[in-house]
PDB file of C-alpha atoms and ligand atoms in Angstrom:
ATOM      1  CA  MET A  68      91.005 398.688 212.547  1.00 44.00           C
ATOM      2  CA  MET A  69      92.497 401.438 214.584  1.00 46.00           C
ATOM      3  CA  ARG A  70      92.241 405.069 213.273  1.00 47.00           C
ATOM      4  CA  PRO A  71      95.292 407.183 213.643  1.00 44.00           C
ATOM      5  CA  ASP A  72      93.639 409.331 216.392  1.00 47.00           C
ATOM      6  CA  ASP A  73      93.064 406.227 218.468  1.00 46.00           C
ATOM      7  CA  GLY A  74      96.727 405.064 218.041  1.00 44.00           C
ATOM      8  CA  GLU A  75      98.061 408.431 219.121  1.00 46.00           C
ATOM      9  CA  GLN A  76      95.892 408.396 222.336  1.00 50.00           C
ATOM     10  CA  MET A  77      96.902 404.810 223.250  1.00 56.00           C
ATOM     11  CA  MET A  78     100.511 405.767 222.938  1.00 62.00           C
ATOM     12  CA  LEU A  79     100.316 408.365 225.700  1.00 64.00           C
ATOM     13  CA  PRO A  80     101.988 406.726 228.713  1.00 60.00           C
ATOM     14  CA  LEU A  81     100.177 406.662 231.820  1.00 61.00           C
ATOM     15  CA  PHE A  82     103.137 407.147 233.929  1.00 61.00           C
ATOM     16  CA  PRO A  83     105.736 408.899 231.666  1.00 58.00           C
ATOM     17  CA  ASP A  84     108.554 408.605 233.988  1.00 59.00           C
ATOM     18  CA  ALA A  85     108.124 404.942 234.846  1.00 57.00           C
ATOM     19  CA  ASP A  86     107.886 404.249 231.003  1.00 56.00           C
ATOM     20  CA  THR A  87     111.087 405.988 230.082  1.00 60.00           C
ATOM     21  CA  GLU A  88     113.212 405.400 233.184  1.00 71.00           C
ATOM     22  CA  ARG A  89     115.980 402.798 232.586  1.00 85.00           C
ATOM     23  CA  LEU A  90     117.409 400.682 235.330  1.00 91.00           C
ATOM     24  CA  PRO A  91     120.973 401.518 236.041  1.00 95.00           C
ATOM     25  CA  GLU A  92     123.626 399.581 234.013  1.00 97.00           C
ATOM     26  CA  ARG A  93     125.659 398.812 237.107  1.00 97.00           C
ATOM     27  CA  GLU A  94     123.993 398.215 240.574  1.00 97.00           C
ATOM     28  CA  GLU A  95     125.821 397.198 243.648  1.00 96.00           C
ATOM     29  CA  LEU A  96     123.444 394.953 245.482  1.00 95.00           C
ATOM     30  CA  CYS A  97     125.711 394.751 248.609  1.00 95.00           C
ATOM     31  CA  PRO A  98     129.431 394.730 249.349  1.00 96.00           C
ATOM     32  CA  GLY A  99     130.902 392.069 246.816  1.00 96.00           C
ATOM     33  CA  ALA A 100     127.883 391.761 244.591  1.00 97.00           C
ATOM     34  CA  VAL A 101     127.367 393.776 241.488  1.00 98.00           C
ATOM     35  CA  LEU A 102     124.737 393.461 238.750  1.00 98.00           C
ATOM     36  CA  LEU A 103     125.917 394.512 235.267  1.00 98.00           C
ATOM     37  CA  ARG A 104     122.747 394.810 233.253  1.00 98.00           C
ATOM     38  CA  GLY A 105     123.003 394.044 229.556  1.00 98.00           C
ATOM     39  CA  PHE A 106     126.857 393.306 229.897  1.00 98.00           C
ATOM     40  CA  ALA A 107     126.618 390.149 227.788  1.00 98.00           C
ATOM     41  CA  LEU A 108     124.416 391.555 225.028  1.00 98.00           C
ATOM     42  CA  THR A 109     127.014 392.362 222.440  1.00 98.00           C
ATOM     43  CA  ARG A 110     128.425 388.802 222.631  1.00 98.00           C
ATOM     44  CA  GLU A 111     125.165 386.868 222.363  1.00 97.00           C
ATOM     45  CA  ALA A 112     125.980 385.509 218.829  1.00 98.00           C
ATOM     46  CA  GLY A 113     129.347 384.096 219.942  1.00 98.00           C
ATOM     47  CA  ILE A 114     127.871 382.672 223.087  1.00 98.00           C
ATOM     48  CA  LEU A 115     125.156 380.863 221.204  1.00 98.00           C
ATOM     49  CA  ASP A 116     127.531 379.216 218.914  1.00 98.00           C
ATOM     50  CA  ALA A 117     129.694 378.055 221.759  1.00 98.00           C
ATOM     51  CA  LEU A 118     126.664 376.712 223.520  1.00 98.00           C
ATOM     52  CA  HIS A 119     125.865 374.543 220.457  1.00 98.00           C
ATOM     53  CA  VAL A 120     129.347 373.149 220.543  1.00 98.00           C
ATOM     54  CA  ILE A 121     129.239 372.429 224.298  1.00 98.00           C
ATOM     55  CA  THR A 122     125.817 370.740 224.272  1.00 98.00           C
ATOM     56  CA  ALA A 123     126.607 368.513 221.219  1.00 98.00           C
ATOM     57  CA  GLU A 124     129.437 367.052 223.272  1.00 98.00           C
ATOM     58  CA  ALA A 125     127.845 367.124 226.697  1.00 98.00           C
ATOM     59  CA  PRO A 126     124.073 367.314 226.432  1.00 98.00           C
ATOM     60  CA  PHE A 127     121.885 368.987 229.017  1.00 98.00           C
ATOM     61  CA  ARG A 128     120.702 366.402 231.664  1.00 98.00           C
ATOM     62  CA  HIS A 129     118.659 366.467 234.809  1.00 98.00           C
ATOM     63  CA  MET A 130     120.824 365.492 237.646  1.00 98.00           C
ATOM     64  CA  ILE A 131     119.644 363.794 240.846  1.00 98.00           C
ATOM     65  CA  THR A 132     120.110 365.384 244.089  1.00 97.00           C
ATOM     66  CA  PRO A 133     121.668 363.553 247.043  1.00 96.00           C
ATOM     67  CA  GLY A 134     118.251 363.343 248.568  1.00 97.00           C
ATOM     68  CA  GLY A 135     116.970 361.346 245.365  1.00 98.00           C
ATOM     69  CA  PHE A 136     115.044 364.104 243.617  1.00 97.00           C
ATOM     70  CA  CYS A 137     115.465 364.948 239.975  1.00 98.00           C
ATOM     71  CA  MET A 138     116.300 368.518 239.413  1.00 98.00           C
ATOM     72  CA  SER A 139     113.996 370.677 237.455  1.00 98.00           C
ATOM     73  CA  VAL A 140     116.884 372.655 235.815  1.00 98.00           C
ATOM     74  CA  ALA A 141     118.797 370.762 233.234  1.00 98.00           C
ATOM     75  CA  MET A 142     122.608 371.134 233.499  1.00 98.00           C
ATOM     76  CA  THR A 143     125.866 370.653 231.613  1.00 98.00           C
ATOM     77  CA  ASN A 144     129.403 372.053 232.087  1.00 98.00           C
ATOM     78  CA  CYS A 145     132.513 373.239 230.245  1.00 98.00           C
ATOM     79  CA  GLY A 146     135.998 374.022 231.553  1.00 98.00           C
ATOM     80  CA  SER A 147     138.494 371.828 233.554  1.00 98.00           C
ATOM     81  CA  TYR A 148     135.865 370.891 236.138  1.00 98.00           C
ATOM     82  CA  GLY A 149     132.042 370.390 235.971  1.00 98.00           C
ATOM     83  CA  TRP A 150     129.678 370.719 238.803  1.00 97.00           C
ATOM     84  CA  VAL A 151     127.773 367.384 239.364  1.00 97.00           C
ATOM     85  CA  SER A 152     125.230 365.937 241.666  1.00 97.00           C
ATOM     86  CA  ASP A 153     124.096 362.437 242.357  1.00 97.00           C
ATOM     87  CA  LEU A 154     123.135 360.201 245.277  1.00 97.00           C
ATOM     88  CA  THR A 155     126.539 360.466 246.778  1.00 97.00           C
ATOM     89  CA  GLY A 156     126.524 364.304 246.969  1.00 96.00           C
ATOM     90  CA  TYR A 157     127.664 367.416 245.167  1.00 95.00           C
ATOM     91  CA  ARG A 158     131.176 367.775 243.732  1.00 96.00           C
ATOM     92  CA  TYR A 159     133.332 369.077 240.996  1.00 96.00           C
ATOM     93  CA  ASP A 160     134.634 366.455 238.618  1.00 97.00           C
ATOM     94  CA  ALA A 161     136.927 366.677 235.743  1.00 98.00           C
ATOM     95  CA  ILE A 162     134.987 363.863 233.963  1.00 98.00           C
ATOM     96  CA  ASP A 163     131.405 364.028 232.598  1.00 98.00           C
ATOM     97  CA  PRO A 164     129.746 361.003 234.229  1.00 98.00           C
ATOM     98  CA  GLU A 165     127.456 360.551 231.222  1.00 98.00           C
ATOM     99  CA  SER A 166     130.271 360.320 228.656  1.00 98.00           C
ATOM    100  CA  GLY A 167     133.239 359.167 230.707  1.00 98.00           C
ATOM    101  CA  LYS A 168     135.183 361.917 228.953  1.00 98.00           C
ATOM    102  CA  PRO A 169     136.474 365.262 230.194  1.00 98.00           C
ATOM    103  CA  TRP A 170     133.942 368.178 229.885  1.00 98.00           C
ATOM    104  CA  PRO A 171     134.267 370.397 226.730  1.00 98.00           C
ATOM    105  CA  SER A 172     136.763 372.986 227.029  1.00 98.00           C
ATOM    106  CA  MET A 173     135.828 376.563 228.014  1.00 98.00           C
ATOM    107  CA  PRO A 174     135.366 378.621 224.948  1.00 98.00           C
ATOM    108  CA  ALA A 175     137.427 381.763 224.469  1.00 98.00           C
ATOM    109  CA  VAL A 176     134.231 383.928 224.268  1.00 98.00           C
ATOM    110  CA  PHE A 177     133.216 382.534 227.684  1.00 98.00           C
ATOM    111  CA  LEU A 178     136.587 383.236 229.276  1.00 98.00           C
ATOM    112  CA  LYS A 179     136.748 386.761 227.964  1.00 98.00           C
ATOM    113  CA  LEU A 180     133.284 387.636 229.004  1.00 98.00           C
ATOM    114  CA  ALA A 181     133.837 386.283 232.586  1.00 98.00           C
ATOM    115  CA  HIS A 182     137.252 387.962 232.905  1.00 98.00           C
ATOM    116  CA  GLU A 183     135.839 391.347 231.775  1.00 98.00           C
ATOM    117  CA  ALA A 184     132.650 391.199 233.894  1.00 98.00           C
ATOM    118  CA  ALA A 185     134.784 390.342 237.030  1.00 98.00           C
ATOM    119  CA  ALA A 186     137.177 393.179 236.235  1.00 98.00           C
ATOM    120  CA  SER A 187     134.418 395.717 235.855  1.00 96.00           C
ATOM    121  CA  ALA A 188     133.148 394.581 239.223  1.00 96.00           C
ATOM    122  CA  GLY A 189     136.521 395.156 240.733  1.00 96.00           C
ATOM    123  CA  PHE A 190     137.903 391.571 240.755  1.00 96.00           C
ATOM    124  CA  GLU A 191     141.077 391.618 238.672  1.00 96.00           C
ATOM    125  CA  ASN A 192     142.850 388.551 237.007  1.00 96.00           C
ATOM    126  CA  TYR A 193     139.827 386.284 237.138  1.00 97.00           C
ATOM    127  CA  VAL A 194     140.348 383.058 235.215  1.00 97.00           C
ATOM    128  CA  PRO A 195     137.558 380.510 235.956  1.00 97.00           C
ATOM    129  CA  ASP A 196     138.243 376.866 235.401  1.00 97.00           C
ATOM    130  CA  ALA A 197     134.570 375.753 235.553  1.00 98.00           C
ATOM    131  CA  CYS A 198     131.365 376.972 233.879  1.00 98.00           C
ATOM    132  CA  LEU A 199     128.018 375.317 234.939  1.00 98.00           C
ATOM    133  CA  VAL A 200     125.430 375.863 232.337  1.00 98.00           C
ATOM    134  CA  ASN A 201     121.874 375.821 233.590  1.00 98.00           C
ATOM    135  CA  ARG A 202     118.767 375.513 231.382  1.00 98.00           C
ATOM    136  CA  TYR A 203     115.307 376.429 232.855  1.00 98.00           C
ATOM    137  CA  GLU A 204     112.086 375.612 231.207  1.00 98.00           C
ATOM    138  CA  PRO A 205     108.842 377.310 232.479  1.00 98.00           C
ATOM    139  CA  GLY A 206     108.240 376.043 236.000  1.00 98.00           C
ATOM    140  CA  ALA A 207     111.836 375.036 236.644  1.00 98.00           C
ATOM    141  CA  ARG A 208     113.372 376.480 239.790  1.00 98.00           C
ATOM    142  CA  LEU A 209     116.459 376.511 241.946  1.00 98.00           C
ATOM    143  CA  SER A 210     115.926 376.376 245.800  1.00 96.00           C
ATOM    144  CA  LEU A 211     117.870 378.522 248.033  1.00 97.00           C
ATOM    145  CA  HIS A 212     121.505 377.438 248.313  1.00 96.00           C
ATOM    146  CA  GLN A 213     125.056 378.486 248.864  1.00 96.00           C
ATOM    147  CA  ASP A 214     127.789 377.919 246.430  1.00 95.00           C
ATOM    148  CA  ARG A 215     130.337 376.113 248.657  1.00 93.00           C
ATOM    149  CA  ASN A 216     131.736 373.258 246.671  1.00 91.00           C
ATOM    150  CA  GLU A 217     134.556 375.288 245.323  1.00 90.00           C
ATOM    151  CA  ARG A 218     137.987 375.235 246.939  1.00 89.00           C
ATOM    152  CA  ASP A 219     138.640 378.837 246.300  1.00 84.00           C
ATOM    153  CA  PHE A 220     136.074 381.205 247.999  1.00 91.00           C
ATOM    154  CA  SER A 221     138.587 384.189 247.276  1.00 92.00           C
ATOM    155  CA  SER A 222     137.506 384.143 243.659  1.00 95.00           C
ATOM    156  CA  PRO A 223     134.079 385.533 242.652  1.00 97.00           C
ATOM    157  CA  ILE A 224     131.384 383.818 240.710  1.00 97.00           C
ATOM    158  CA  VAL A 225     130.251 385.483 237.469  1.00 98.00           C
ATOM    159  CA  SER A 226     126.591 384.469 236.525  1.00 98.00           C
ATOM    160  CA  VAL A 227     125.156 385.341 232.952  1.00 98.00           C
ATOM    161  CA  SER A 228     121.415 385.406 232.328  1.00 98.00           C
ATOM    162  CA  LEU A 229     120.219 384.549 228.744  1.00 98.00           C
ATOM    163  CA  GLY A 230     116.806 384.078 227.198  1.00 98.00           C
ATOM    164  CA  ILE A 231     113.601 384.447 229.124  1.00 98.00           C
ATOM    165  CA  PRO A 232     113.627 386.436 232.365  1.00 98.00           C
ATOM    166  CA  ALA A 233     113.670 384.970 235.888  1.00 98.00           C
ATOM    167  CA  ALA A 234     113.257 386.338 239.423  1.00 98.00           C
ATOM    168  CA  PHE A 235     116.500 385.643 241.392  1.00 98.00           C
ATOM    169  CA  LEU A 236     116.250 385.275 245.091  1.00 98.00           C
ATOM    170  CA  TRP A 237     119.021 386.956 246.877  1.00 97.00           C
ATOM    171  CA  SER A 238     119.481 386.400 250.573  1.00 97.00           C
ATOM    172  CA  GLY A 239     122.079 386.666 253.338  1.00 97.00           C
ATOM    173  CA  LEU A 240     124.593 384.577 254.905  1.00 96.00           C
ATOM    174  CA  ARG A 241     122.165 382.581 257.012  1.00 97.00           C
ATOM    175  CA  ARG A 242     119.399 380.421 255.553  1.00 94.00           C
ATOM    176  CA  LYS A 243     116.812 382.119 257.593  1.00 95.00           C
ATOM    177  CA  ASP A 244     117.594 385.488 256.219  1.00 97.00           C
ATOM    178  CA  ARG A 245     114.803 386.964 254.151  1.00 96.00           C
ATOM    179  CA  PRO A 246     115.495 387.069 250.475  1.00 97.00           C
ATOM    180  CA  VAL A 247     114.707 389.952 248.015  1.00 97.00           C
ATOM    181  CA  ARG A 248     113.723 389.337 244.450  1.00 98.00           C
ATOM    182  CA  ILE A 249     115.925 390.639 241.618  1.00 97.00           C
ATOM    183  CA  PRO A 250     114.605 390.254 238.075  1.00 98.00           C
ATOM    184  CA  LEU A 251     117.249 389.103 235.760  1.00 98.00           C
ATOM    185  CA  MET A 252     116.946 389.644 231.944  1.00 98.00           C
ATOM    186  CA  HIS A 253     118.526 388.411 228.911  1.00 98.00           C
ATOM    187  CA  GLY A 254     122.160 389.763 228.915  1.00 98.00           C
ATOM    188  CA  ASP A 255     122.436 390.554 232.589  1.00 98.00           C
ATOM    189  CA  VAL A 256     125.623 389.630 234.390  1.00 98.00           C
ATOM    190  CA  MET A 257     126.009 389.272 238.173  1.00 98.00           C
ATOM    191  CA  VAL A 258     129.385 389.109 239.801  1.00 98.00           C
ATOM    192  CA  TRP A 259     129.554 387.909 243.333  1.00 95.00           C
ATOM    193  CA  GLY A 260     132.492 387.564 245.589  1.00 97.00           C
ATOM    194  CA  GLY A 261     134.327 388.815 248.653  1.00 95.00           C
ATOM    195  CA  PRO A 262     131.947 389.277 251.569  1.00 96.00           C
ATOM    196  CA  ALA A 263     128.888 388.164 249.423  1.00 96.00           C
ATOM    197  CA  ARG A 264     130.546 384.840 248.183  1.00 96.00           C
ATOM    198  CA  LEU A 265     128.566 382.669 250.518  1.00 96.00           C
ATOM    199  CA  ARG A 266     125.259 384.445 250.362  1.00 97.00           C
ATOM    200  CA  TYR A 267     122.123 382.159 250.004  1.00 97.00           C
ATOM    201  CA  HIS A 268     120.422 382.530 246.616  1.00 97.00           C
ATOM    202  CA  GLY A 269     117.985 380.764 244.330  1.00 98.00           C
ATOM    203  CA  VAL A 270     115.680 381.055 241.329  1.00 98.00           C
ATOM    204  CA  LEU A 271     111.770 381.275 241.659  1.00 98.00           C
ATOM    205  CA  PRO A 272     109.853 379.090 239.209  1.00 98.00           C
ATOM    206  CA  VAL A 273     110.408 380.526 235.764  1.00 98.00           C
ATOM    207  CA  LYS A 274     107.308 381.889 234.113  1.00 98.00           C
ATOM    208  CA  GLU A 275     106.137 380.930 230.731  1.00 98.00           C
ATOM    209  CA  SER A 276     107.537 383.198 228.014  1.00 98.00           C
ATOM    210  CA  SER A 277     109.537 383.132 224.823  1.00 98.00           C
ATOM    211  CA  HIS A 278     112.777 384.931 223.757  1.00 98.00           C
ATOM    212  CA  SER A 279     114.634 384.877 220.440  1.00 98.00           C
ATOM    213  CA  PHE A 280     117.904 383.570 222.152  1.00 98.00           C
ATOM    214  CA  ALA A 281     116.524 380.155 223.220  1.00 98.00           C
ATOM    215  CA  GLY A 282     112.788 379.988 222.694  1.00 98.00           C
ATOM    216  CA  ARG A 283     111.003 379.034 225.946  1.00 98.00           C
ATOM    217  CA  HIS A 284     114.226 378.592 227.950  1.00 98.00           C
ATOM    218  CA  ARG A 285     116.258 380.570 230.368  1.00 98.00           C
ATOM    219  CA  ILE A 286     120.002 379.745 230.131  1.00 98.00           C
ATOM    220  CA  ASN A 287     122.365 380.706 232.896  1.00 98.00           C
ATOM    221  CA  LEU A 288     126.113 380.380 232.787  1.00 98.00           C
ATOM    222  CA  THR A 289     127.912 380.429 236.209  1.00 98.00           C
ATOM    223  CA  PHE A 290     131.644 380.768 236.140  1.00 98.00           C
ATOM    224  CA  ARG A 291     133.687 379.597 238.953  1.00 97.00           C
ATOM    225  CA  ARG A 292     137.140 378.829 240.180  1.00 96.00           C
ATOM    226  CA  ALA A 293     136.581 375.392 241.454  1.00 94.00           C
ATOM    227  CA  ALA A 294     140.181 374.370 242.168  1.00 90.00           C
ATOM    228  CA  SER A 295     142.214 376.306 244.654  1.00 72.00           C
ATOM    229  CA  SER A 296     144.347 379.023 243.215  1.00 57.00           C
ATOM    230  CA  ARG A 297     147.538 377.464 244.450  1.00 43.00           C
ATOM    231  CA  GLN A 298     146.879 374.240 242.491  1.00 37.00           C
ATOM    232  CA  GLY A 299     146.760 376.513 239.436  1.00 33.00           C
TER     233      GLY A 299
HETATM  234  C1  MD6 B 340     120.848 380.828 238.036  1.00 57.82           C
HETATM  235  N1  MD6 B 340     122.553 380.713 239.716  1.00 57.82           N
HETATM  236  O1  MD6 B 340     120.804 382.010 238.023  1.00 57.82           O
HETATM  237  C2  MD6 B 340     121.444 379.975 239.137  1.00 57.82           C
HETATM  238  N2  MD6 B 340     125.150 380.880 242.181  1.00 57.82           N
HETATM  239  O2  MD6 B 340     120.280 380.208 237.224  1.00 57.82           O
HETATM  240  C3  MD6 B 340     123.126 380.393 240.791  1.00 57.82           C
HETATM  241  O3  MD6 B 340     122.956 379.544 241.505  1.00 57.82           O
HETATM  242  C4  MD6 B 340     124.252 381.353 241.152  1.00 57.82           C
HETATM  243  O4  MD6 B 340     123.649 383.032 239.678  1.00 57.82           O
HETATM  244  C5  MD6 B 340     126.142 381.627 242.562  1.00 57.82           C
HETATM  245  C6  MD6 B 340     126.395 382.984 242.023  1.00 57.82           C
HETATM  246  C7  MD6 B 340     125.501 383.328 241.013  1.00 57.82           C
HETATM  247  C8  MD6 B 340     124.446 382.511 240.525  1.00 57.82           C
HETATM  248 FE1   FE B 341     124.329 379.080 243.086  1.00 57.82          FE
END
């Protein structure tokens, strides 16, 4: 048992500033890329409900890379187009290859979140037509890549982190550039466009932990405009 005195002593922070200092709510990582910390927090209930609807129709699955490897991240999609990978390559497809049916439609709560996050990062009129939903279990990772299967690089990507934390690798426009690590927590939203749109990025193996949102999982929503804006 702890005595009250002990408790008080233990509560004294070793580094008072570090303990109370909060990371900024909005951080520009480089021109075109903004981290909005906690931006999705007020909508987590709506997001969770929507995720249940989506995954009932289009369950998470581990896709195969063109090189024949099974991805450690489980994926599904919603919206007019879904990102898919198989032995023939990466592409956007209006049809879920598992069900042969269109992907579940984009829930209103997703559209609104992506639109508002983009606007607060300076990208007005953002209407994504694709949302890739990634599910990481401890150990899952995403190697460094560029997002370049979309027709429309003029639109940003909006990326929402939920559940257990992850270290995001954030690099430059060339594969050999040296990445920095950015911790992404539940509710953080990254918006990424303009001169940053084709930067290399990835996710380090996710560490074992647990969060009320999705237990041992990290969920990431990445919104894109996959079709060109002229196609509408
Ligand atoms: C993830 N995200 O955070 C994987 N791509 O789980 C991505 O690959 C990504 O977060 C482009 C823009 C933002 C992203
Ligand atoms: Fe990506």
